[in-house]
Coordinates of C-alpha atoms in Angstrom, one line a residue:
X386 CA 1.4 15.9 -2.3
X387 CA 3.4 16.6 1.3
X388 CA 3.6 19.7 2.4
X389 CA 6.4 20.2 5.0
X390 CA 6.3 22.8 7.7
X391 CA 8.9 25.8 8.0
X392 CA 11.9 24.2 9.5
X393 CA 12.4 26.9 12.5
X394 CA 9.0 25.7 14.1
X395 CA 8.3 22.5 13.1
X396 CA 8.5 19.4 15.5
X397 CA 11.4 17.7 16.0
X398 CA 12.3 13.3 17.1
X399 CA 14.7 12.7 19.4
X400 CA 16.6 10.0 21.0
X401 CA 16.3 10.2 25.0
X402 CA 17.7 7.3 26.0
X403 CA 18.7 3.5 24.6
X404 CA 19.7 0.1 25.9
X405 CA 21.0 -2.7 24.2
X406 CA 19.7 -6.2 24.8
X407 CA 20.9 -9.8 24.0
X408 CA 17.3 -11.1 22.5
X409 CA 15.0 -9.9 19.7
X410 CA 12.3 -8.0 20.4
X411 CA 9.0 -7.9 18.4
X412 CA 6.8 -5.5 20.9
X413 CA 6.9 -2.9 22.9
X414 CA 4.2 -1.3 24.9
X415 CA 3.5 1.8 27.9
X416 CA 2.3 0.3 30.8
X417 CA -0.9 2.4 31.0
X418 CA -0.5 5.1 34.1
X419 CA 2.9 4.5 34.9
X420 CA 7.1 5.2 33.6
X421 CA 7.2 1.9 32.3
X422 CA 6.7 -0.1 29.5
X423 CA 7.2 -3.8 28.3
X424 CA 9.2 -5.5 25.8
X425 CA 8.2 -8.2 24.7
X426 CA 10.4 -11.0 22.4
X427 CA 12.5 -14.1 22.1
X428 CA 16.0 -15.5 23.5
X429 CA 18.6 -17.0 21.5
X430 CA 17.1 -20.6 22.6
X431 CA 13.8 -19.9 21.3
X432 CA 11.5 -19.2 24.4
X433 CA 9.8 -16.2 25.3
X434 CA 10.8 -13.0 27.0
X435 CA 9.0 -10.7 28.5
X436 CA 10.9 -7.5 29.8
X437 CA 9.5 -4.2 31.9
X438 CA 12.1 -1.2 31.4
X439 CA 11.2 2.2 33.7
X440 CA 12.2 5.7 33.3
X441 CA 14.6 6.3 36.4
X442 CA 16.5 9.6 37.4
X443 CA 17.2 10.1 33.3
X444 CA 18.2 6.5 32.8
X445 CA 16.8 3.6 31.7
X446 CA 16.6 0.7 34.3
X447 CA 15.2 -2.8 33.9
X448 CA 12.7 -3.4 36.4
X449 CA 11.9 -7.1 35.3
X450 CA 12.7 -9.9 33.4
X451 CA 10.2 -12.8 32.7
X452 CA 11.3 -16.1 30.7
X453 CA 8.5 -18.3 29.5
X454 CA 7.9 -21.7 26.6
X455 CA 6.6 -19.9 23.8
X456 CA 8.2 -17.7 21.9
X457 CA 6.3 -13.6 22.4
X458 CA 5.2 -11.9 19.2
X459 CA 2.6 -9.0 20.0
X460 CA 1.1 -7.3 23.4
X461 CA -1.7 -5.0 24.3
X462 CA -3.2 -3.7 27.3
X463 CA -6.3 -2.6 25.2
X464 CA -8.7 -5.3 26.9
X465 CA -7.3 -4.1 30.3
X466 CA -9.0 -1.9 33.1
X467 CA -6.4 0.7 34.2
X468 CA -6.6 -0.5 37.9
X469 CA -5.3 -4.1 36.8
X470 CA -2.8 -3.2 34.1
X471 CA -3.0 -6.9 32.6
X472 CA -0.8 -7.3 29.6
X473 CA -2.2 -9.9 27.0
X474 CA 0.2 -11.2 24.4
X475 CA -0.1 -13.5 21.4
X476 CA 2.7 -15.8 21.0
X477 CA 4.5 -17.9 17.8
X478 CA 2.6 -21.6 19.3
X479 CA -0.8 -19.5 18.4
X480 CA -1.6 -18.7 22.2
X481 CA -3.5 -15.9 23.3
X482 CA -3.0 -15.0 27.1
X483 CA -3.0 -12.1 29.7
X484 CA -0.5 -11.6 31.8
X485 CA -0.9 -10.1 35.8
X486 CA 2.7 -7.9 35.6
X487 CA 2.7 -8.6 39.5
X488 CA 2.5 -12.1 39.5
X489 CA 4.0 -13.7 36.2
X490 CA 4.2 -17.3 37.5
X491 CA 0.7 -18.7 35.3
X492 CA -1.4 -16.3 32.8
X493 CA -5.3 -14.9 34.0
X494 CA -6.2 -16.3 31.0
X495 CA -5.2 -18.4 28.2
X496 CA -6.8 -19.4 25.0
X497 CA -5.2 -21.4 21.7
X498 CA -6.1 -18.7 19.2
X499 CA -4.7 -19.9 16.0
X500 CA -2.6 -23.2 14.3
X501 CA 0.9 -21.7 14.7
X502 CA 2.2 -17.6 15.1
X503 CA -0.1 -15.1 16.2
X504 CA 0.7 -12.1 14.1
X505 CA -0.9 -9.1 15.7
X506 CA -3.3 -8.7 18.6
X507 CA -5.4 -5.7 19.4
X508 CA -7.7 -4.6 22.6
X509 CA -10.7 -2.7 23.1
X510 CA -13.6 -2.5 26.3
X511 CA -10.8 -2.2 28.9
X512 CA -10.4 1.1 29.5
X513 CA -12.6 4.0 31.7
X514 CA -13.6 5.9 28.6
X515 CA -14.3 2.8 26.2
X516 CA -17.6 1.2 25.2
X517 CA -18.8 -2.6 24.8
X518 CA -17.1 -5.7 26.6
X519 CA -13.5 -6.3 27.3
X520 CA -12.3 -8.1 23.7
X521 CA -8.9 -8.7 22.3
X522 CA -8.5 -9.8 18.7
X523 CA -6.1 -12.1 17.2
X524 CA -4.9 -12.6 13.8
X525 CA -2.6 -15.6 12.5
X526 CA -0.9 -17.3 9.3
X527 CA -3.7 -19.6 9.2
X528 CA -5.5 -16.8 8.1
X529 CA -7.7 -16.3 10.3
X530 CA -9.5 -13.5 12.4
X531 CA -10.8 -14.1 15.7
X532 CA -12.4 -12.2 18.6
X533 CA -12.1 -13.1 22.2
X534 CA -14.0 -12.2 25.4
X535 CA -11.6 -12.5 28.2
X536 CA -14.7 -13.8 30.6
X537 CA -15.0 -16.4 28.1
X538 CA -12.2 -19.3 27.9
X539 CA -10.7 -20.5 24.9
X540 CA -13.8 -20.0 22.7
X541 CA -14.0 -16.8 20.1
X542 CA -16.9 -14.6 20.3
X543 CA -16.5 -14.5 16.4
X544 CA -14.1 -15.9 13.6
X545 CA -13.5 -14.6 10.1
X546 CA -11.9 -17.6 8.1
X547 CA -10.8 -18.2 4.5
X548 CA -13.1 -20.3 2.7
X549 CA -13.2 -23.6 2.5
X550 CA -11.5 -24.3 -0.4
X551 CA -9.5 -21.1 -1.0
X552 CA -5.8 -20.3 -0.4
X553 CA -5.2 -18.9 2.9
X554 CA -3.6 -15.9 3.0
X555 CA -1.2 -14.9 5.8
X556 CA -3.2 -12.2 7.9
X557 CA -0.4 -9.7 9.1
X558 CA -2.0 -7.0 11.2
X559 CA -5.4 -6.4 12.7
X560 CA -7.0 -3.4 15.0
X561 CA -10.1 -2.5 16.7
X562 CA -12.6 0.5 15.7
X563 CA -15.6 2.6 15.9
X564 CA -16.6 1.3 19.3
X565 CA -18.4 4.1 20.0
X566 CA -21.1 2.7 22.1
X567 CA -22.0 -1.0 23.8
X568 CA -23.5 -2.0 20.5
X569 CA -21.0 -1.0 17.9
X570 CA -17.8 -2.3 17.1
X571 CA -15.7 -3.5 13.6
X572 CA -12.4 -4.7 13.0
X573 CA -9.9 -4.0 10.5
X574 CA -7.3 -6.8 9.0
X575 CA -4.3 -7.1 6.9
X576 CA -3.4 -9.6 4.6
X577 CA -0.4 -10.7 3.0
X578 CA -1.3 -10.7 -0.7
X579 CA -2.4 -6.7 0.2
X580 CA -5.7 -7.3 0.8
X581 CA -7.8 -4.6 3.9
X582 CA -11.1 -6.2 4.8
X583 CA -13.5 -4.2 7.8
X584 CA -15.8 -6.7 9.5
X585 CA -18.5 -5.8 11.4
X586 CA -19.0 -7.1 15.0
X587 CA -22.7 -6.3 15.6
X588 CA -23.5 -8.2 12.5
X589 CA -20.9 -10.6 12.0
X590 CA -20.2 -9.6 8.6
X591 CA -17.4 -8.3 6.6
X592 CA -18.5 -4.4 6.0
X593 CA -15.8 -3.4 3.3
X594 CA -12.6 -5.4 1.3
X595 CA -10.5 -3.5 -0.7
X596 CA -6.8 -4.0 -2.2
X597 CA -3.7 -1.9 -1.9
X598 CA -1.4 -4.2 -4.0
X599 CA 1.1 -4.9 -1.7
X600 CA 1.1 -7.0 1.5
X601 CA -0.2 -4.9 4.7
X602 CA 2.2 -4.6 7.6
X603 CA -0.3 -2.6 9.9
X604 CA -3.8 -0.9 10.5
X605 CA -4.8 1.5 12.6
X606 CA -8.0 3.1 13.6
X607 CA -7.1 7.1 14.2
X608 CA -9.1 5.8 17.8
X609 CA -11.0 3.0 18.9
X610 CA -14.0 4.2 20.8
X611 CA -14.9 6.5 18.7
X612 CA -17.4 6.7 15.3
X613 CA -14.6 6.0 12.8
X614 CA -13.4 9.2 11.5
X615 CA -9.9 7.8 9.3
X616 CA -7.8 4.7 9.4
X617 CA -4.2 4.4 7.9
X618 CA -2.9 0.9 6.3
X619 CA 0.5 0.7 6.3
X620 CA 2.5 -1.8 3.1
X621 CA 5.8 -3.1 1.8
X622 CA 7.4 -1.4 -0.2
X623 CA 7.6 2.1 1.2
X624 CA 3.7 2.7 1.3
X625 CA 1.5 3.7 3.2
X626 CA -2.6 4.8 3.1
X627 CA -4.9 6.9 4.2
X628 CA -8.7 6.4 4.8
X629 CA -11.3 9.1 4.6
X630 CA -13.6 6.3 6.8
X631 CA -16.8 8.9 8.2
X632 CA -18.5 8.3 4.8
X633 CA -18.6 4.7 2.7
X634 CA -19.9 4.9 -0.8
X635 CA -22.2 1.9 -1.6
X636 CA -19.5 1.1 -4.7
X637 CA -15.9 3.0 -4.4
X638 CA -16.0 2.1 -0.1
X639 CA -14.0 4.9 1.4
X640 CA -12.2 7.7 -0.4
X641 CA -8.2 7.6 0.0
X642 CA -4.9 8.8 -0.5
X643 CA -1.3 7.3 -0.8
X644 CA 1.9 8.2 0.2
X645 CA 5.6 6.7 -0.1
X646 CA 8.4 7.2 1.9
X647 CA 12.0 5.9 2.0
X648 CA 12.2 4.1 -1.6
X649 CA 12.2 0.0 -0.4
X650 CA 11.4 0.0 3.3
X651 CA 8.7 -1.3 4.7
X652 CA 6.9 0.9 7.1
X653 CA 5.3 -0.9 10.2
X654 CA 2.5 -0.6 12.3
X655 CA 1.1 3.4 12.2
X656 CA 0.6 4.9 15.4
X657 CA -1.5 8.2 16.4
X658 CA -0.6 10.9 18.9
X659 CA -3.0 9.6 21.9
X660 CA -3.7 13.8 22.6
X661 CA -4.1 14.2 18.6
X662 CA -5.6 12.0 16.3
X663 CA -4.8 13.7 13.2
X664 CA -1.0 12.6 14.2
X665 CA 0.4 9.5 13.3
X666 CA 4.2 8.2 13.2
X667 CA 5.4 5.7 10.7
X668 CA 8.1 3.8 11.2
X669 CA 10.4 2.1 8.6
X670 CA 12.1 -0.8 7.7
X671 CA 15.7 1.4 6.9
X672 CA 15.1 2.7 10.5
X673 CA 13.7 5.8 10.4
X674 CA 10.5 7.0 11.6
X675 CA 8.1 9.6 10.0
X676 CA 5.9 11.9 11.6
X677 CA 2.8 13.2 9.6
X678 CA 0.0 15.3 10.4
X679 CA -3.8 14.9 7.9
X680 CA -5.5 18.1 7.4
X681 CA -9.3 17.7 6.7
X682 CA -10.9 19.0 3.5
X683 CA -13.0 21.9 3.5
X684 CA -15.8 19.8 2.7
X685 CA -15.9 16.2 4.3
X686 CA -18.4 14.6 2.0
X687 CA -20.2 15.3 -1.5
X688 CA -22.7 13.7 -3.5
X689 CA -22.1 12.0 -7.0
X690 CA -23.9 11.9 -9.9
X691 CA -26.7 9.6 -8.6
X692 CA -27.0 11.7 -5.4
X693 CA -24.8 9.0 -3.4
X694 CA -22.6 10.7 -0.5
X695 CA -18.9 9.9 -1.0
X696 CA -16.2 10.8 1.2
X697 CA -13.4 14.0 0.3
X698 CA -9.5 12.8 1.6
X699 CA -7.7 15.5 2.6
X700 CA -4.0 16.0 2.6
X701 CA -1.0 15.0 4.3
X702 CA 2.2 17.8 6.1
X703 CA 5.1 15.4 6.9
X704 CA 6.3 17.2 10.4
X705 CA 9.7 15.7 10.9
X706 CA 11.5 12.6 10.2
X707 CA 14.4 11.2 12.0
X708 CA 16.9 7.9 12.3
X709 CA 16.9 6.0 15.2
X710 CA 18.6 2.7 14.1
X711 CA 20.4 1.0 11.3
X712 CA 17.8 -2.1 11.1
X713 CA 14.0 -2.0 10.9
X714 CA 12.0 -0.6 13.8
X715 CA 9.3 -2.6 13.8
X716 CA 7.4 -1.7 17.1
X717 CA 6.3 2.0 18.3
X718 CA 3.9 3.1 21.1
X719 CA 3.3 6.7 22.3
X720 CA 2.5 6.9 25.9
X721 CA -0.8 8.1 26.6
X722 CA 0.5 9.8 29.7
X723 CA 2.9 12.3 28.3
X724 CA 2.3 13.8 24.7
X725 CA 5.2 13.0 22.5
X726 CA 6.9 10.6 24.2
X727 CA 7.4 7.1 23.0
X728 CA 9.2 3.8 23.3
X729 CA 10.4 2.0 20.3
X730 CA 11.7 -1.9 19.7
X731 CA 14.4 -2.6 16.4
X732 CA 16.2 -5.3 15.3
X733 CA 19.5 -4.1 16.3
X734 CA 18.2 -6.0 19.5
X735 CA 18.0 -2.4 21.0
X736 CA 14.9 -0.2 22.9
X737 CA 14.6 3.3 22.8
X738 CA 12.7 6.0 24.5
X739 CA 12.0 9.0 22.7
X740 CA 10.2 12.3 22.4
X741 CA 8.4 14.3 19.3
X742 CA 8.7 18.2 20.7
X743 CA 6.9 20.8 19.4
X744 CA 3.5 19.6 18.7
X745 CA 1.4 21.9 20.2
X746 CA 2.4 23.9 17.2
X747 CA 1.0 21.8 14.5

């Protein structure tokens, strides 16, 4: 059950600003430290574009404009150090590259990640407060999980593949996790066929599978270099989950909840509040975007009958919900530099910035 805040002080979405654009974008991301953020797509003639838009004087201006072979799918500056800013994207020929904003001409590094589209990429190491080396991860509709070193060249650090023999299922999202020191790191994946597997870095193993019945569109750690506290999945068909991940019981895995929004949209990749972890936005395939807040149980963890500790969910307070387009927004990134404002990519072939108010009340 959703409880919903009193309407006089609860937070509010709004629109600031919007600009229409002649190709599709799949991506959009902050530029760490700075007004700006990237866009990241395809033109009408199937090559890539890559687009930086910065906050000007209450407008939005395009500050560059990149055109390049293959077709861009995903972004993150998560493997990044904040003095270099290097964008690394994943493209729909399966390559993995990073990208020097300043000079665009050939990519710091390029690897062939996967047999055709690259789904989702992720980043972790890069920044001042994060642990262990600089790593991106890639997933693909080979099926296929793969972990790069971006001081290593075209060679994964580690792979998680179907088996031989098995149908491959198309792996839709991925994200990094509880990389809380040098040694420790996991992974989270989606699959098609609704599928959530967590694999395990310092041991090269897959640490916990479980299935949510319909195909995952996004995971999300609530943050990456931290032990992992929760994780939300995010499905088809108006769903979405969340993860009680501090405690794993040795047979039921982590205690969850689950909650449905709009009836029949899909609801993207979840995002939470860089300043608040226990806020997340949703966004959905009818173009609307839900903001939600978990409140922790008054006991995190109990024992069961066998004397097994096994994790308590606690609840969810939906804090606003808004429209922002008539088509699917199917990219969302909060800036870590301002609290509550975001950029957002839909398929109306139209960015937006935006701003959630109000959420030092919550």
């Amino acid at each position: 059950m959703v409880a919903v805040q009193n309407a006089q002080s609860k937070p509010r979405i709004l629109e600031l600003l919007q600009t229409s654009l002649t190709v599709t974008i799949h991506d959009t991301k902050w530029i760490p430290g700075t007004a700006k953020f990237v866009a990241l797509g395809e033109y009408a003639r199937n090559t890539g574009c890559l687009q930086v838009f910065e906050l000007q004087d209450n407008t939005l201006q395009k500050a560059q404009e990149i055109e390049k072979p293959a077709r861009f799918k995903c972004g993150t500056f998560g493997a990044s150090s904040m003095s270099e800013r290097q964008l690394a994207t994943g493209s729909f020929q399966g390559q993995l590259q990073m990208w020097d904003l300043e000079h665009t001409k050939e990519p710091v590094y390029t690897a062939t990640a996967h047999a055709s589209i690259i789904n989702q990429i992720d980043g972790s190491g890069g920044q001042s407060n994060g642990f262990g080396p600089p790593e991106m991860v890639s997933c693909g509709s080979d099926g296929c999980v793969r972990v790069w070193d971006v001081r290593q060249d075209d060679q994964p650090v580690s792979s998680f593949e179907p088996l031989k023999g098995s149908q491959a299922r198309d792996c839709w999202c991925v994200a990094f996790g509880n990389s809380y020191n040098d040694e420790e790191r996991c992974v989270l994946a989606g699959y098609d066929n609704g599928d959530v597997k967590m694999f395990d870095l310092r041991t090269n193993k897959l640490r916990w599978e479980g299935n949510v019945r319909n195909g995952v569109c996004g995971v999300q750690f609530d943050r990456r270099d931290i032990n992992m506290n929760k994780f939300v999945v995010t499905c088809l068909e108006s769903q979405f989950h969340v993860y009680e991940a501090r405690t794993q019981h040795p047979h039921e895995g982590f205690a969850s909840l689950t909650e449905t929004t709009a009836k029949g949209a899909s609801l993207w990749k979840p995002a939470h509040l860089p300043q608040n972890r226990d806020v997340f936005m949703v966004t959905a395939g009818d173009g609307t975007a839900h903001l939600y807040k978990y409140k922790y149980p008054d006991q995190r963890r109990v024992k069961d009958a066998n004397g097994k500790a096994m994790g308590v969910i606690g609840s969810l307070e939906l804090l606003a919900e808004q429209s922002l387009s008539s088509q699917p927004v199917t990219s969302f990134d909060w800036s870590a530099d301002k609290e509550g404002l975001f950029c957002c990519g839909a398929l109306d072939q139209t960015v937006r910035v935006g701003i959630a108010i109000k959420l030092n009340t919550v």
